[in-house]
PDB file of C-alpha atoms in Angstrom:
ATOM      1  CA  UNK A  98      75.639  99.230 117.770  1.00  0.00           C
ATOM      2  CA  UNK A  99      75.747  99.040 113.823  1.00  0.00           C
ATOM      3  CA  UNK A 100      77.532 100.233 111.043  1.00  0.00           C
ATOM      4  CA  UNK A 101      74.943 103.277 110.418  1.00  0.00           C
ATOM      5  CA  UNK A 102      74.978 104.481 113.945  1.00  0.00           C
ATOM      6  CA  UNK A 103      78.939 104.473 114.246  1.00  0.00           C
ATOM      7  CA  UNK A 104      78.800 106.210 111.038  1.00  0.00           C
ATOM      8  CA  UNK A 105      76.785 108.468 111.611  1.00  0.00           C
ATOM      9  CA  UNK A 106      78.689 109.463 115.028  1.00  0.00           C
ATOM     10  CA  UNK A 107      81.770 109.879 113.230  1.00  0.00           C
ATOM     11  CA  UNK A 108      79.809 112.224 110.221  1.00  0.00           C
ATOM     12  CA  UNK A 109      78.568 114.056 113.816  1.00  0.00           C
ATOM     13  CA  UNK A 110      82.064 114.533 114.637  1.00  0.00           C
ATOM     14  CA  UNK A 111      83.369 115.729 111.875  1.00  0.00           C
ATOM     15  CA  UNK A 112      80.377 118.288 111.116  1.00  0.00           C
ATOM     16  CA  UNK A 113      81.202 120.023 114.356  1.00  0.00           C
ATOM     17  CA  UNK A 114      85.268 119.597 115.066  1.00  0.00           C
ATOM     18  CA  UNK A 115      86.209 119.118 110.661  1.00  0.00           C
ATOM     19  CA  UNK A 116      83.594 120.667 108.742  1.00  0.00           C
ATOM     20  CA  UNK A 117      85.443 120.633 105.645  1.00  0.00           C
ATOM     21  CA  UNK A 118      86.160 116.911 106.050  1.00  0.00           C
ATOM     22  CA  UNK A 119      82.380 116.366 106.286  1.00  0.00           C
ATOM     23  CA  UNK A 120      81.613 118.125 102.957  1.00  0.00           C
ATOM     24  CA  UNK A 121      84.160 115.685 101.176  1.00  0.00           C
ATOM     25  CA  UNK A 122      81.758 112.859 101.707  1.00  0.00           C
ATOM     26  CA  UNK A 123      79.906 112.252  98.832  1.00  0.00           C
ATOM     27  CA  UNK A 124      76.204 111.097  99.363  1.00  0.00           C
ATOM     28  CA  UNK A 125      75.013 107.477  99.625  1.00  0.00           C
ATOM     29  CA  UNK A 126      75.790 105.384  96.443  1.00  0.00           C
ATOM     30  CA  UNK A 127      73.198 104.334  94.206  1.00  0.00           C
ATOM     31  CA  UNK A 128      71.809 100.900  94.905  1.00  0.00           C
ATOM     32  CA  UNK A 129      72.105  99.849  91.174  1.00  0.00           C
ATOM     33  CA  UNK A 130      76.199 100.771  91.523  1.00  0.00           C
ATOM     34  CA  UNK A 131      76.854  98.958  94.727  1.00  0.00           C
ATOM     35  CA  UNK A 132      75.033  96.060  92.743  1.00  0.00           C
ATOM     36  CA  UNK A 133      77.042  96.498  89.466  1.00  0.00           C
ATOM     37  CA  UNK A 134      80.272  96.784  91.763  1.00  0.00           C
ATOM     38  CA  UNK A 135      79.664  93.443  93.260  1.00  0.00           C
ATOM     39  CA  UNK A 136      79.058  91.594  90.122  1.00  0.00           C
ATOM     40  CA  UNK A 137      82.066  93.244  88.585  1.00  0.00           C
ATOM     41  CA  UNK A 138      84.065  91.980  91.560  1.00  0.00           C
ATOM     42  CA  UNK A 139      82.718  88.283  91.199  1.00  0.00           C
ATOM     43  CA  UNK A 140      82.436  87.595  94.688  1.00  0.00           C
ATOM     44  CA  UNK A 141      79.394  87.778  97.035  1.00  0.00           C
ATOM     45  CA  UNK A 142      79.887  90.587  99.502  1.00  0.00           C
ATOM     46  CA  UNK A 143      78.836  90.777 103.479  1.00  0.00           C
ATOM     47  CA  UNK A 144      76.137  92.559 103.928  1.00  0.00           C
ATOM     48  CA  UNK A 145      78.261  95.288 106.148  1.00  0.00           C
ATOM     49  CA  UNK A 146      80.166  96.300 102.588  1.00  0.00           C
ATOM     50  CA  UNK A 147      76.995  96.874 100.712  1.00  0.00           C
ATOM     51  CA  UNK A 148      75.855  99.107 103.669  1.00  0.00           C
ATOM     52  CA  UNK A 149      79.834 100.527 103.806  1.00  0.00           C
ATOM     53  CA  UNK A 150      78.215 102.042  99.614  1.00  0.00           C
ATOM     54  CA  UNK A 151      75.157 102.684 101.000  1.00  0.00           C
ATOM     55  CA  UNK A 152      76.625 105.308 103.388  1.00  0.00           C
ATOM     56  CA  UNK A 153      78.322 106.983 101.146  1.00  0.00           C
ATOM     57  CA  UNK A 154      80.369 106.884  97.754  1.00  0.00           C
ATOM     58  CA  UNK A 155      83.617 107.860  98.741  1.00  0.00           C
ATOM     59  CA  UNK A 156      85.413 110.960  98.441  1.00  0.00           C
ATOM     60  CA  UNK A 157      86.592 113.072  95.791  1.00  0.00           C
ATOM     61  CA  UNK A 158      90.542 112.352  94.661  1.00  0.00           C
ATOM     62  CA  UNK A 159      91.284 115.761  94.647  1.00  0.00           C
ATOM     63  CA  UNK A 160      92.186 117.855  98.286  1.00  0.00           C
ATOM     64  CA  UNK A 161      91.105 118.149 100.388  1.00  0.00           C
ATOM     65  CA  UNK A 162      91.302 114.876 101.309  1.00  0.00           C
ATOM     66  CA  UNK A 163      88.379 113.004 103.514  1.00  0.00           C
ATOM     67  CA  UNK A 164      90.264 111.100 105.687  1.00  0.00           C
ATOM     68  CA  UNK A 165      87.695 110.154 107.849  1.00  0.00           C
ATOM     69  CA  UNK A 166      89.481 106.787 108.764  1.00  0.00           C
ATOM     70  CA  UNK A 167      93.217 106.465 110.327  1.00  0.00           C
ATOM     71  CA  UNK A 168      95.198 107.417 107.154  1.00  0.00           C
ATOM     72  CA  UNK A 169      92.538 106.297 104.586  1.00  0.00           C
ATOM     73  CA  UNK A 170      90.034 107.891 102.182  1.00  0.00           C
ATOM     74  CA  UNK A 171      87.065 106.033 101.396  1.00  0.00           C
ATOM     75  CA  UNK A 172      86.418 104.986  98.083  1.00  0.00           C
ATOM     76  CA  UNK A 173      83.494 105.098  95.570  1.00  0.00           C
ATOM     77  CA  UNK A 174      81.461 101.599  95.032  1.00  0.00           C
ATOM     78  CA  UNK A 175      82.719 101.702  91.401  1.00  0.00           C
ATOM     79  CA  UNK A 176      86.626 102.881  92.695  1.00  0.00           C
ATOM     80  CA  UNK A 177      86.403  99.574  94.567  1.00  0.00           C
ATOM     81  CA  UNK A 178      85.169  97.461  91.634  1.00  0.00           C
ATOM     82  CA  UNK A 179      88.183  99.019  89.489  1.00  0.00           C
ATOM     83  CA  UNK A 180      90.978  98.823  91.801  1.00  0.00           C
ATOM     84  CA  UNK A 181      90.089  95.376  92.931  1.00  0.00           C
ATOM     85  CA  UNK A 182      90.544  94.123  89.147  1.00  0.00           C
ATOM     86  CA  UNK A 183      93.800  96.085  88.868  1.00  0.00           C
ATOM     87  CA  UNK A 184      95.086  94.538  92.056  1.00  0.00           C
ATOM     88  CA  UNK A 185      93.824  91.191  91.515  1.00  0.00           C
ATOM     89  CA  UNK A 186      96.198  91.746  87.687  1.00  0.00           C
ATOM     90  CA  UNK A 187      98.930  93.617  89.374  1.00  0.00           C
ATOM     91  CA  UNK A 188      99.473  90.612  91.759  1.00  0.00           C
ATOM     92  CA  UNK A 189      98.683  87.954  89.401  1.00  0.00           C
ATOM     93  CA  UNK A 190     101.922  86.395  89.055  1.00  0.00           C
ATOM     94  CA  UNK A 191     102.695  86.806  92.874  1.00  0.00           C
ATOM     95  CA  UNK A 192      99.421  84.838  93.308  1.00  0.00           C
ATOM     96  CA  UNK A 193     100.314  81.953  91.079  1.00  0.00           C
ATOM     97  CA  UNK A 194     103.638  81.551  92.373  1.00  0.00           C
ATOM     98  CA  UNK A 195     102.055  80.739  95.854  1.00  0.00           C
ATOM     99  CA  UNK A 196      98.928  78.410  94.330  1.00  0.00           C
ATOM    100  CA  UNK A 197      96.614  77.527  96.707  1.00  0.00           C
ATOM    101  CA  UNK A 198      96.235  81.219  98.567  1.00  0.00           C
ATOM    102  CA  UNK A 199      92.871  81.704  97.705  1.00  0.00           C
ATOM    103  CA  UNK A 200      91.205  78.714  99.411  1.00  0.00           C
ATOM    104  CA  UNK A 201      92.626  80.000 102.941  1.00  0.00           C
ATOM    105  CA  UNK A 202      90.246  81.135 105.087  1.00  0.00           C
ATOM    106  CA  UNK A 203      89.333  84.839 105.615  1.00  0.00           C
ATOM    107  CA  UNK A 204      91.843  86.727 107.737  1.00  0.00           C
ATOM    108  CA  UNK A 205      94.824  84.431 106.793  1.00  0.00           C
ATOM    109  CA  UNK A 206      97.789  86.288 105.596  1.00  0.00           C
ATOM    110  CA  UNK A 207      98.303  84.923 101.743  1.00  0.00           C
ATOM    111  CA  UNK A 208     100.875  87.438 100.872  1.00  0.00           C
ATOM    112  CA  UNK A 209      99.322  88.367  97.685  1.00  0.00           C
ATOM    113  CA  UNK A 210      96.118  90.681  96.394  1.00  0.00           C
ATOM    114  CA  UNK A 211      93.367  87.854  96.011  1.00  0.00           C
ATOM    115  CA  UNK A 212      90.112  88.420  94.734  1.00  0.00           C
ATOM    116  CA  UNK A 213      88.208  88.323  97.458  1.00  0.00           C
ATOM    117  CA  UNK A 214      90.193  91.620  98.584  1.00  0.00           C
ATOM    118  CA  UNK A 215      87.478  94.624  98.274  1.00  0.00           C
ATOM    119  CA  UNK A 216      88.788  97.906  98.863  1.00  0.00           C
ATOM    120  CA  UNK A 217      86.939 100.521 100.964  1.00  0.00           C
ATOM    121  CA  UNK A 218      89.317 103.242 101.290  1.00  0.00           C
ATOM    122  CA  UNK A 219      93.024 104.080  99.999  1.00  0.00           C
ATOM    123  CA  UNK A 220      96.281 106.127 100.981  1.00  0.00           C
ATOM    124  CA  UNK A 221      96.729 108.219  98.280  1.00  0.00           C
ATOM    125  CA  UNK A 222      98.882 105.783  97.089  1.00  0.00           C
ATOM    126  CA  UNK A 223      99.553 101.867  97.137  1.00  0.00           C
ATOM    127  CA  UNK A 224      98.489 101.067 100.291  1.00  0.00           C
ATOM    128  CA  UNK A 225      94.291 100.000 100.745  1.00  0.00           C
ATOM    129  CA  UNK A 226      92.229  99.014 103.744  1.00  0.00           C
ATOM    130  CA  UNK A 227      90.064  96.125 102.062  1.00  0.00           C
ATOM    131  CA  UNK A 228      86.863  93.945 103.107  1.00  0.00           C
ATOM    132  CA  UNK A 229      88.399  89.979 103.226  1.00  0.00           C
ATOM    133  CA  UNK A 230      85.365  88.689 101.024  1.00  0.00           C
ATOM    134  CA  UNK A 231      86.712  84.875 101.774  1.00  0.00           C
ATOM    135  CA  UNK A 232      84.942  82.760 103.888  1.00  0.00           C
ATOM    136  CA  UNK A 233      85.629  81.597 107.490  1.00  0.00           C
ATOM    137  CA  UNK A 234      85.118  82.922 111.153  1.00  0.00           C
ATOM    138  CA  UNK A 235      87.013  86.185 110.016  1.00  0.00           C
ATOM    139  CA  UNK A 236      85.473  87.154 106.616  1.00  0.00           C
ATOM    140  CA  UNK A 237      83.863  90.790 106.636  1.00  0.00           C
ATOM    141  CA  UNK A 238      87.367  91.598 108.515  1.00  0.00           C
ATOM    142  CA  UNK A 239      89.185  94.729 107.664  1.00  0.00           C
ATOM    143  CA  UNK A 240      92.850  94.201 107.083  1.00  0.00           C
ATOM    144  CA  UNK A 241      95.692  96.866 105.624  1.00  0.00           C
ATOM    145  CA  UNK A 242      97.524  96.280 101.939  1.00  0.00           C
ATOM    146  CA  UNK A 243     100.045  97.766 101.793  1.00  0.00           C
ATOM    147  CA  UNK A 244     102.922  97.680  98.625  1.00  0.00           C
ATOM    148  CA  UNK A 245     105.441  95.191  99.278  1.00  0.00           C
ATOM    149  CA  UNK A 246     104.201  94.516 102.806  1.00  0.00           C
ATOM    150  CA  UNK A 247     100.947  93.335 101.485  1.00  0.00           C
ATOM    151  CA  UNK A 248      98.403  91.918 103.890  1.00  0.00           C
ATOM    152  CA  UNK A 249     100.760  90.270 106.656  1.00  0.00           C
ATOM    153  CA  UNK A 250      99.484  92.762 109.299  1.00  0.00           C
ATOM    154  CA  UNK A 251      96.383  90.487 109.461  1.00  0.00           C
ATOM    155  CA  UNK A 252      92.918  91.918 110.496  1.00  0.00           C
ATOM    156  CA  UNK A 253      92.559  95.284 112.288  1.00  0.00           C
ATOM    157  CA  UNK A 254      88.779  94.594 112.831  1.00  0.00           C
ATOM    158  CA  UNK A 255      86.735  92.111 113.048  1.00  0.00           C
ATOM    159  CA  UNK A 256      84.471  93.974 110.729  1.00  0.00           C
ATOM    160  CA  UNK A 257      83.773  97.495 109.136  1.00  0.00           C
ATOM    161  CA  UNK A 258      81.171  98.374 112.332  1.00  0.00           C
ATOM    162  CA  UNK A 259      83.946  97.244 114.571  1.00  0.00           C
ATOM    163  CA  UNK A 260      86.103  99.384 113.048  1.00  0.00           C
ATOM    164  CA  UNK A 261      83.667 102.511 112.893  1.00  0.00           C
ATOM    165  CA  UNK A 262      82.770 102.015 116.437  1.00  0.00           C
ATOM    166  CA  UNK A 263      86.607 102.214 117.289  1.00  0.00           C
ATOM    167  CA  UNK A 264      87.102 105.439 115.320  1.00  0.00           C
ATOM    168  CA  UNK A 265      83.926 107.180 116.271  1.00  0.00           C
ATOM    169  CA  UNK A 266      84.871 106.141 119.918  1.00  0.00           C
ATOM    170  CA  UNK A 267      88.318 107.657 119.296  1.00  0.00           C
ATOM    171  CA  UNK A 268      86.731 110.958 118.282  1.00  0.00           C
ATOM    172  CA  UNK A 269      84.282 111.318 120.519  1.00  0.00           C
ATOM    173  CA  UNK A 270      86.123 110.663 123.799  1.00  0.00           C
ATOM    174  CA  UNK A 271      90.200 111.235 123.129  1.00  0.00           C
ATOM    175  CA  UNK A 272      92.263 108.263 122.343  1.00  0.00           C
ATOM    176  CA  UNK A 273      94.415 106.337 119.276  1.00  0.00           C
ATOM    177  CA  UNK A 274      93.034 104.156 116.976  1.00  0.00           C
ATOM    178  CA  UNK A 275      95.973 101.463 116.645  1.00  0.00           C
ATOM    179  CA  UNK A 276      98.705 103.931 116.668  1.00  0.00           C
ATOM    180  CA  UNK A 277      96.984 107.004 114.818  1.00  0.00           C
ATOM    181  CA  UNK A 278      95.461 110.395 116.427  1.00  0.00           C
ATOM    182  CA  UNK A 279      92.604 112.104 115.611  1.00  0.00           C
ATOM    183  CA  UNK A 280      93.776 116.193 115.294  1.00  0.00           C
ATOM    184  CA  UNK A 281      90.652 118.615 114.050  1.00  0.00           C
ATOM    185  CA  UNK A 282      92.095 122.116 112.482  1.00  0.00           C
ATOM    186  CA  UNK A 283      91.422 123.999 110.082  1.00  0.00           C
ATOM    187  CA  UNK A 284      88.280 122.554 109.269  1.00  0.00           C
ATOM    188  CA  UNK A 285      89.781 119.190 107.991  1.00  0.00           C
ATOM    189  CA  UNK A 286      89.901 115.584 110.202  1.00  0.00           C
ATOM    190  CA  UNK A 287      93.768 114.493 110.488  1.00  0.00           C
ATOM    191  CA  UNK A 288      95.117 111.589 111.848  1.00  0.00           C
ATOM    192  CA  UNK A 289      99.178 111.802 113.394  1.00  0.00           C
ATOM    193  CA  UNK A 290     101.252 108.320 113.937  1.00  0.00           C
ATOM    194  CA  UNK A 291     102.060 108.476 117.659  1.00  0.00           C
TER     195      UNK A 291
END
């Protein structure tokens, strides 16, 4: 499998059970943005994020809401340069206190919003699914940020075509992805904790 053959089931999916969720997808982003978003980040990026941009840019902020992933929206190339530089200064204190967290390897809980964090999607609100940029076995994962909990859930994928291949799997056939639902109505993708 790869990333632009699980996305594309899921973008299948959606155009026939959650129309209206399909339409919130904004077209591929322009090469010359995913570029400028990487630089702005500072950090080299696995090739599966710059083809995460080159899916798509994201979804509009306003409803309704593209929740294509378990309770995430995806975000724009330039959303994830932004937010990552507001994270990286939200946290910056947090990340000096514990020294040192950057140099673990990807997919090590550090407590903190490093750098190498790259979001691809958001809640609405404070919580992010991010690309762990650091390297190591893990890095490409996909772990969960969330507030005060920050990233001690650890990975929930491997990578971003690991977790594609989950959801479009979930879609397709019936089934939870972790402990979320996919429910089509209305025209609109919506994913229910179990």
């Amino acid at each position: 499998m790869s990333i632009e053959w699980n996305w594309q089931r899921v973008l299948t999916w959606c155009a026939h059970h959650a129309p209206v969720t399909a339409s919130r997808i904004r077209p591929p982003a322009d090469p010359q943005e995913v570029r400028d978003a990487e630089t702005a980040t500072g950090r080299p990026w696995p090739e599966q994020l710059r083809q995460w941009f080159a899916l798509h840019d994201g979804s509009p902020q306003d409803r309704p809401v593209a929740q294509v992933l378990p309770g995430f929206i995806p975000c724009s190339a330039s959303e994830a340069a932004t937010t990552n530089a507001e994270m990286v200064e939200i946290w910056q204190e947090n990340t000096d206190e514990l020294g040192g967290a950057e140099a673990l390897e990807a997919g090590q809980t550090s407590y903190t919003y490093l750098p190498a964090y790259i979001p691809i999607a958001h809640d609405g609100g404070r919580g992010y699914l991010l690309v762990d940029t650091r390297p190591g076995p893990l890095s490409g994962c996909v772990l969960e940020f969330t507030g005060e909990d920050a990233d001690q859930f650890g990975p929930q994928w491997r990578s971003i075509d690991e977790m594609l291949g989950e959801i479009a799997d979930a879609l397709e056939h019936g089934g939870n992805v972790a402990e979320w639902t996919p429910r089509a109505g209305g025209g609109e993708l919506d994913w229910e904790i179990e």
